[in-house]
PDB file of C-alpha atoms in Angstrom:
ATOM      1  CA  MET A   1      90.799   7.398 -60.636  1.00  0.00           C
ATOM      2  CA  LEU A   2      87.527   8.219 -58.752  1.00  0.00           C
ATOM      3  CA  ARG A   3      87.655   7.446 -55.086  1.00  0.00           C
ATOM      4  CA  ILE A   4      84.472   6.757 -53.010  1.00  0.00           C
ATOM      5  CA  TRP A   5      85.151   7.458 -49.375  1.00  0.00           C
ATOM      6  CA  HIS A   6      82.643   5.554 -47.026  1.00  0.00           C
ATOM      7  CA  ARG A   7      81.581   7.698 -43.965  1.00  0.00           C
ATOM      8  CA  GLN A   8      80.509   6.451 -40.751  1.00  0.00           C
ATOM      9  CA  GLY A   9      77.081   7.578 -39.308  1.00  0.00           C
ATOM     10  CA  HIS A  10      77.143   9.964 -36.482  1.00  0.00           C
ATOM     11  CA  PRO A  11      77.595   8.247 -33.280  1.00  0.00           C
ATOM     12  CA  ASN A  12      74.852   9.824 -31.567  1.00  0.00           C
ATOM     13  CA  LEU A  13      72.342   9.281 -34.258  1.00  0.00           C
ATOM     14  CA  GLY A  14      73.417   5.771 -35.356  1.00  0.00           C
ATOM     15  CA  VAL A  15      72.411   6.794 -39.331  1.00  0.00           C
ATOM     16  CA  ASN A  16      74.370   7.296 -42.114  1.00  0.00           C
ATOM     17  CA  PRO A  17      74.507  11.271 -42.746  1.00  0.00           C
ATOM     18  CA  LEU A  18      74.340  10.632 -46.655  1.00  0.00           C
ATOM     19  CA  GLY A  19      70.887   8.961 -46.013  1.00  0.00           C
ATOM     20  CA  PRO A  20      69.690   5.308 -46.431  1.00  0.00           C
ATOM     21  CA  LYS A  21      70.830   3.256 -49.362  1.00  0.00           C
ATOM     22  CA  PRO A  22      68.329   2.524 -52.174  1.00  0.00           C
ATOM     23  CA  GLY A  23      65.554   0.261 -50.885  1.00  0.00           C
ATOM     24  CA  GLN A  24      66.507   0.553 -47.274  1.00  0.00           C
ATOM     25  CA  ALA A  25      63.962   2.350 -44.787  1.00  0.00           C
ATOM     26  CA  ALA A  26      65.438   5.162 -42.836  1.00  0.00           C
ATOM     27  CA  PRO A  27      65.914   4.037 -39.146  1.00  0.00           C
ATOM     28  CA  PHE A  28      64.417   5.877 -36.181  1.00  0.00           C
ATOM     29  CA  PRO A  29      66.852   7.951 -34.119  1.00  0.00           C
ATOM     30  CA  ARG A  30      67.625   6.590 -30.707  1.00  0.00           C
ATOM     31  CA  GLU A  31      65.519   7.610 -27.935  1.00  0.00           C
ATOM     32  CA  SER A  32      67.080  10.099 -25.464  1.00  0.00           C
ATOM     33  CA  PRO A  33      66.426   8.777 -21.906  1.00  0.00           C
ATOM     34  CA  GLN A  34      64.955  12.153 -21.025  1.00  0.00           C
ATOM     35  CA  ALA A  35      62.421  11.881 -23.726  1.00  0.00           C
ATOM     36  CA  LYS A  36      60.756   8.837 -22.640  1.00  0.00           C
ATOM     37  CA  VAL A  37      57.213   9.378 -21.302  1.00  0.00           C
ATOM     38  CA  GLN A  38      55.332   6.600 -19.461  1.00  0.00           C
ATOM     39  CA  ILE A  39      51.977   5.934 -20.798  1.00  0.00           C
ATOM     40  CA  GLY A  40      49.639   3.968 -18.480  1.00  0.00           C
ATOM     41  CA  PRO A  41      47.446   3.775 -15.391  1.00  0.00           C
ATOM     42  CA  ALA A  42      48.408   6.237 -12.723  1.00  0.00           C
ATOM     43  CA  GLY A  43      49.614   4.926  -9.419  1.00  0.00           C
ATOM     44  CA  ASN A  44      46.929   3.527  -6.777  1.00  0.00           C
ATOM     45  CA  GLN A  45      45.939   6.856  -5.353  1.00  0.00           C
ATOM     46  CA  GLY A  46      42.748   5.344  -3.669  1.00  0.00           C
ATOM     47  CA  PHE A  47      39.212   7.180  -3.405  1.00  0.00           C
ATOM     48  CA  SER A  48      38.888  10.741  -3.206  1.00  0.00           C
ATOM     49  CA  LEU A  49      36.925  12.266  -0.280  1.00  0.00           C
ATOM     50  CA  VAL A  50      33.896  13.205  -2.578  1.00  0.00           C
ATOM     51  CA  GLU A  51      33.631   9.595  -3.730  1.00  0.00           C
ATOM     52  CA  VAL A  52      33.690   8.308  -0.522  1.00  0.00           C
ATOM     53  CA  MET A  53      30.825  10.821   0.753  1.00  0.00           C
ATOM     54  CA  VAL A  54      28.703  10.109  -2.222  1.00  0.00           C
ATOM     55  CA  SER A  55      28.986   6.320  -1.473  1.00  0.00           C
ATOM     56  CA  MET A  56      28.052   6.973   2.267  1.00  0.00           C
ATOM     57  CA  ILE A  57      25.146   8.968   1.083  1.00  0.00           C
ATOM     58  CA  ILE A  58      23.945   6.428  -1.439  1.00  0.00           C
ATOM     59  CA  THR A  59      24.121   3.645   1.140  1.00  0.00           C
ATOM     60  CA  LEU A  60      22.346   5.500   3.968  1.00  0.00           C
ATOM     61  CA  SER A  61      19.454   6.315   1.236  1.00  0.00           C
ATOM     62  CA  PHE A  62      19.213   2.480   0.535  1.00  0.00           C
ATOM     63  CA  LEU A  63      19.069   1.746   4.236  1.00  0.00           C
ATOM     64  CA  MET A  64      16.630   4.322   4.952  1.00  0.00           C
ATOM     65  CA  ILE A  65      14.202   3.277   2.340  1.00  0.00           C
ATOM     66  CA  THR A  66      14.475  -0.367   3.409  1.00  0.00           C
ATOM     67  CA  LEU A  67      13.581   0.526   6.891  1.00  0.00           C
ATOM     68  CA  GLN A  68      10.544   2.652   5.761  1.00  0.00           C
ATOM     69  CA  ILE A  69       9.297  -0.552   3.703  1.00  0.00           C
ATOM     70  CA  PHE A  70       9.640  -2.799   6.981  1.00  0.00           C
ATOM     71  CA  LEU A  71       7.976  -0.156   9.030  1.00  0.00           C
ATOM     72  CA  SER A  72       5.272   0.356   6.413  1.00  0.00           C
ATOM     73  CA  ALA A  73       4.568  -3.265   6.166  1.00  0.00           C
ATOM     74  CA  ALA A  74       4.365  -3.767   9.935  1.00  0.00           C
ATOM     75  CA  TYR A  75       1.754  -0.987  10.090  1.00  0.00           C
ATOM     76  CA  LEU A  76      -0.308  -2.506   7.436  1.00  0.00           C
ATOM     77  CA  ARG A  77      -0.257  -5.737   8.986  1.00  0.00           C
ATOM     78  CA  ALA A  78      -1.426  -4.322  12.310  1.00  0.00           C
ATOM     79  CA  ARG A  79      -4.214  -2.149  10.594  1.00  0.00           C
ATOM     80  CA  SER A  80      -5.149  -5.443   8.496  1.00  0.00           C
ATOM     81  CA  THR A  81      -5.369  -7.261  11.706  1.00  0.00           C
ATOM     82  CA  GLU A  82      -7.531  -4.582  13.292  1.00  0.00           C
ATOM     83  CA  TYR A  83      -9.959  -4.330  10.409  1.00  0.00           C
ATOM     84  CA  ASN A  84     -10.348  -8.062  10.513  1.00  0.00           C
ATOM     85  CA  GLU A  85     -11.218  -8.147  13.972  1.00  0.00           C
ATOM     86  CA  THR A  86     -13.450  -5.194  13.852  1.00  0.00           C
ATOM     87  CA  TYR A  87     -15.411  -6.511  10.792  1.00  0.00           C
ATOM     88  CA  ASN A  88     -16.016  -9.765  12.354  1.00  0.00           C
ATOM     89  CA  TRP A  89     -17.515  -7.861  15.378  1.00  0.00           C
ATOM     90  CA  ILE A  90     -19.966  -6.166  13.024  1.00  0.00           C
ATOM     91  CA  GLN A  91     -20.614  -9.499  11.328  1.00  0.00           C
ATOM     92  CA  GLU A  92     -21.582 -11.041  14.659  1.00  0.00           C
ATOM     93  CA  ASP A  93     -24.259  -8.449  15.299  1.00  0.00           C
ATOM     94  CA  PHE A  94     -25.483  -8.488  11.777  1.00  0.00           C
ATOM     95  CA  GLU A  95     -26.127 -12.357  11.961  1.00  0.00           C
ATOM     96  CA  GLN A  96     -28.304 -11.866  14.959  1.00  0.00           C
ATOM     97  CA  VAL A  97     -30.252  -9.068  13.275  1.00  0.00           C
ATOM     98  CA  LEU A  98     -30.728 -11.047  10.279  1.00  0.00           C
ATOM     99  CA  THR A  99     -31.764 -14.176  12.521  1.00  0.00           C
ATOM    100  CA  LYS A 100     -34.616 -11.739  14.046  1.00  0.00           C
ATOM    101  CA  ALA A 101     -35.441 -10.278  10.657  1.00  0.00           C
ATOM    102  CA  LYS A 102     -36.226 -14.004   9.302  1.00  0.00           C
ATOM    103  CA  ALA A 103     -38.631 -14.800  12.489  1.00  0.00           C
ATOM    104  CA  TYR A 104     -40.524 -11.444  12.803  1.00  0.00           C
ATOM    105  CA  GLN A 105     -44.225 -11.647  12.270  1.00  0.00           C
ATOM    106  CA  VAL A 106     -43.533 -14.860  10.046  1.00  0.00           C
ATOM    107  CA  GLN A 107     -45.974 -16.897  12.197  1.00  0.00           C
ATOM    108  CA  VAL A 108     -48.829 -14.623  11.560  1.00  0.00           C
ATOM    109  CA  LYS A 109     -51.407 -16.109   9.650  1.00  0.00           C
ATOM    110  CA  PRO A 110     -52.311 -15.496   6.606  1.00  0.00           C
ATOM    111  CA  TYR A 111     -50.183 -12.576   7.035  1.00  0.00           C
ATOM    112  CA  SER A 112     -48.848  -9.659   9.405  1.00  0.00           C
ATOM    113  CA  SER A 113     -51.471  -6.760   9.691  1.00  0.00           C
ATOM    114  CA  GLN A 114     -48.430  -4.409   8.999  1.00  0.00           C
ATOM    115  CA  CYS A 115     -48.249  -5.649   5.478  1.00  0.00           C
ATOM    116  CA  GLY A 116     -50.838  -3.381   4.035  1.00  0.00           C
ATOM    117  CA  ALA A 117     -49.754  -0.178   6.145  1.00  0.00           C
ATOM    118  CA  ALA A 118     -50.443   2.969   4.162  1.00  0.00           C
ATOM    119  CA  ASN A 119     -47.951   4.826   6.336  1.00  0.00           C
ATOM    120  CA  PRO A 120     -44.248   3.618   6.543  1.00  0.00           C
ATOM    121  CA  ASP A 121     -44.169   4.348   9.980  1.00  0.00           C
ATOM    122  CA  ASN A 122     -46.902   1.384  10.648  1.00  0.00           C
ATOM    123  CA  GLY A 123     -45.213  -0.860   8.316  1.00  0.00           C
ATOM    124  CA  LEU A 124     -42.977  -4.003   8.934  1.00  0.00           C
ATOM    125  CA  ALA A 125     -39.854  -2.179   8.813  1.00  0.00           C
ATOM    126  CA  ALA A 126     -40.836   0.287  11.431  1.00  0.00           C
ATOM    127  CA  GLY A 127     -42.384  -2.311  13.671  1.00  0.00           C
ATOM    128  CA  PHE A 128     -39.311  -4.473  13.491  1.00  0.00           C
ATOM    129  CA  ILE A 129     -36.992  -1.382  14.561  1.00  0.00           C
ATOM    130  CA  ALA A 130     -39.426  -0.524  17.389  1.00  0.00           C
ATOM    131  CA  ASP A 131     -40.137  -3.948  18.676  1.00  0.00           C
ATOM    132  CA  SER A 132     -37.975  -4.561  21.970  1.00  0.00           C
ATOM    133  CA  ALA A 133     -38.957  -8.046  22.161  1.00  0.00           C
ATOM    134  CA  ASP A 134     -38.536  -9.576  18.683  1.00  0.00           C
ATOM    135  CA  GLY A 135     -36.906  -6.610  16.774  1.00  0.00           C
ATOM    136  CA  LEU A 136     -34.112  -4.179  17.319  1.00  0.00           C
ATOM    137  CA  GLY A 137     -35.530  -2.266  20.081  1.00  0.00           C
ATOM    138  CA  GLY A 138     -34.770   1.259  18.909  1.00  0.00           C
ATOM    139  CA  SER A 139     -33.240   2.932  15.861  1.00  0.00           C
ATOM    140  CA  SER A 140     -29.773   3.465  17.592  1.00  0.00           C
ATOM    141  CA  ALA A 141     -27.784   1.468  20.071  1.00  0.00           C
ATOM    142  CA  THR A 142     -24.104   0.931  21.384  1.00  0.00           C
ATOM    143  CA  LEU A 143     -23.428  -2.675  21.215  1.00  0.00           C
ATOM    144  CA  GLY A 144     -20.599  -2.890  23.668  1.00  0.00           C
ATOM    145  CA  THR A 145     -16.774  -1.967  24.059  1.00  0.00           C
ATOM    146  CA  ARG A 146     -13.936  -4.409  23.109  1.00  0.00           C
ATOM    147  CA  THR A 147     -10.179  -3.799  22.768  1.00  0.00           C
ATOM    148  CA  TYR A 148      -8.453  -4.011  19.354  1.00  0.00           C
ATOM    149  CA  GLY A 149      -4.671  -3.105  18.839  1.00  0.00           C
ATOM    150  CA  GLY A 150      -4.406  -1.582  22.301  1.00  0.00           C
ATOM    151  CA  LYS A 151      -7.409   0.797  21.822  1.00  0.00           C
ATOM    152  CA  ASN A 152     -10.925   0.592  23.326  1.00  0.00           C
ATOM    153  CA  LEU A 153     -13.596   0.642  20.869  1.00  0.00           C
ATOM    154  CA  GLU A 154     -17.392   0.935  20.693  1.00  0.00           C
ATOM    155  CA  LEU A 155     -19.623  -0.732  18.098  1.00  0.00           C
ATOM    156  CA  ARG A 156     -22.562   1.655  17.368  1.00  0.00           C
ATOM    157  CA  ARG A 157     -25.653   0.840  15.001  1.00  0.00           C
ATOM    158  CA  THR A 158     -28.312   2.948  13.396  1.00  0.00           C
ATOM    159  CA  ALA A 159     -31.226   1.385  11.746  1.00  0.00           C
ATOM    160  CA  SER A 160     -33.525   3.487   9.518  1.00  0.00           C
ATOM    161  CA  TYR A 161     -36.466   2.641   6.862  1.00  0.00           C
ATOM    162  CA  ASN A 162     -37.275   6.054   5.500  1.00  0.00           C
ATOM    163  CA  ASP A 163     -34.481   6.313   2.926  1.00  0.00           C
ATOM    164  CA  THR A 164     -34.925   2.701   1.338  1.00  0.00           C
ATOM    165  CA  LEU A 165     -36.427   1.555  -1.828  1.00  0.00           C
ATOM    166  CA  ASP A 166     -39.461  -0.256   0.152  1.00  0.00           C
ATOM    167  CA  PRO A 167     -39.633   1.645   3.520  1.00  0.00           C
ATOM    168  CA  ASN A 168     -42.472  -0.774   4.678  1.00  0.00           C
ATOM    169  CA  ARG A 169     -40.258  -4.012   4.268  1.00  0.00           C
ATOM    170  CA  LEU A 170     -36.695  -2.848   3.883  1.00  0.00           C
ATOM    171  CA  ILE A 171     -34.346  -1.347   6.764  1.00  0.00           C
ATOM    172  CA  LYS A 172     -31.157  -0.031   6.514  1.00  0.00           C
ATOM    173  CA  LEU A 173     -28.353  -0.776   8.924  1.00  0.00           C
ATOM    174  CA  GLN A 174     -25.073   1.589   9.510  1.00  0.00           C
ATOM    175  CA  TYR A 175     -22.555   0.248  11.788  1.00  0.00           C
ATOM    176  CA  ALA A 176     -19.521   2.368  13.043  1.00  0.00           C
ATOM    177  CA  ILE A 177     -16.715   1.300  15.218  1.00  0.00           C
ATOM    178  CA  VAL A 178     -15.355   4.329  17.189  1.00  0.00           C
ATOM    179  CA  PRO A 179     -13.323   5.135  20.234  1.00  0.00           C
ATOM    180  CA  PRO A 180     -15.331   5.908  23.255  1.00  0.00           C
ATOM    181  CA  GLY A 181     -14.694   9.774  22.867  1.00  0.00           C
ATOM    182  CA  GLY A 182     -16.152   9.795  19.419  1.00  0.00           C
ATOM    183  CA  SER A 183     -13.123  10.239  17.349  1.00  0.00           C
ATOM    184  CA  PRO A 184     -13.089   9.316  13.682  1.00  0.00           C
ATOM    185  CA  PRO A 185     -14.314   6.089  13.266  1.00  0.00           C
ATOM    186  CA  VAL A 186     -12.068   2.953  12.705  1.00  0.00           C
ATOM    187  CA  LEU A 187     -14.426   1.089  10.547  1.00  0.00           C
ATOM    188  CA  GLU A 188     -17.839   1.811   8.958  1.00  0.00           C
ATOM    189  CA  LEU A 189     -20.277  -0.393   7.101  1.00  0.00           C
ATOM    190  CA  GLU A 190     -23.715  -0.181   5.716  1.00  0.00           C
ATOM    191  CA  THR A 191     -26.124  -2.815   4.712  1.00  0.00           C
ATOM    192  CA  LYS A 192     -29.760  -3.676   4.196  1.00  0.00           C
ATOM    193  CA  VAL A 193     -32.226  -6.229   5.416  1.00  0.00           C
ATOM    194  CA  VAL A 194     -35.534  -7.315   4.361  1.00  0.00           C
ATOM    195  CA  ILE A 195     -38.127  -8.510   6.909  1.00  0.00           C
ATOM    196  CA  TYR A 196     -39.116 -11.925   5.809  1.00  0.00           C
ATOM    197  CA  ALA A 197     -42.654 -11.491   6.616  1.00  0.00           C
ATOM    198  CA  ALA A 198     -42.980  -9.410   3.760  1.00  0.00           C
ATOM    199  CA  PHE A 199     -42.800 -12.478   1.415  1.00  0.00           C
ATOM    200  CA  ASN A 200     -46.079 -13.441   3.005  1.00  0.00           C
ATOM    201  CA  CYS A 201     -47.996 -10.231   2.188  1.00  0.00           C
ATOM    202  CA  PRO A 202     -50.481 -10.240  -0.663  1.00  0.00           C
TER     203      PRO A 202
END
């Protein structure tokens, strides 16, 4: 008679040394405690010195940029206020010049004798610049001193006619606001004015 002995699996492996039965998957061997490997995030070690330094540099850079923006904005506001005030100063004198230009020789009938001047030096524009009573009283003038932004500034005006399109009837005004020492001007402006009496000329 054929006897089949049943042998138990190895106690350490927990498997049948003769192999799995037909249709049965082979079991995995038991894990050894020494073979266990922990997979997962490392322990909380904090930030490294390099990371802290980089963060501080980035934060300081943003603070410096923000401070620079605020300083630039404050400077531009101050400059804008200064430009507006000095421009208004020029505008005040220009309106006075324009008022005189409208009245100069207008009442002369039928028209001013300066209308037909062959030489621009004898024309309406030259006469208006030279006339101290009804005109400008000279080709250049310093029109006073004012304080803007904590600085003393002068308003200077220069009048000419030779380099205009119509030197007999048109004058060019150049304004400059400068410190008394003659440093670079804070503001410069150029404009032209027609002598209204020219509209009566034939």
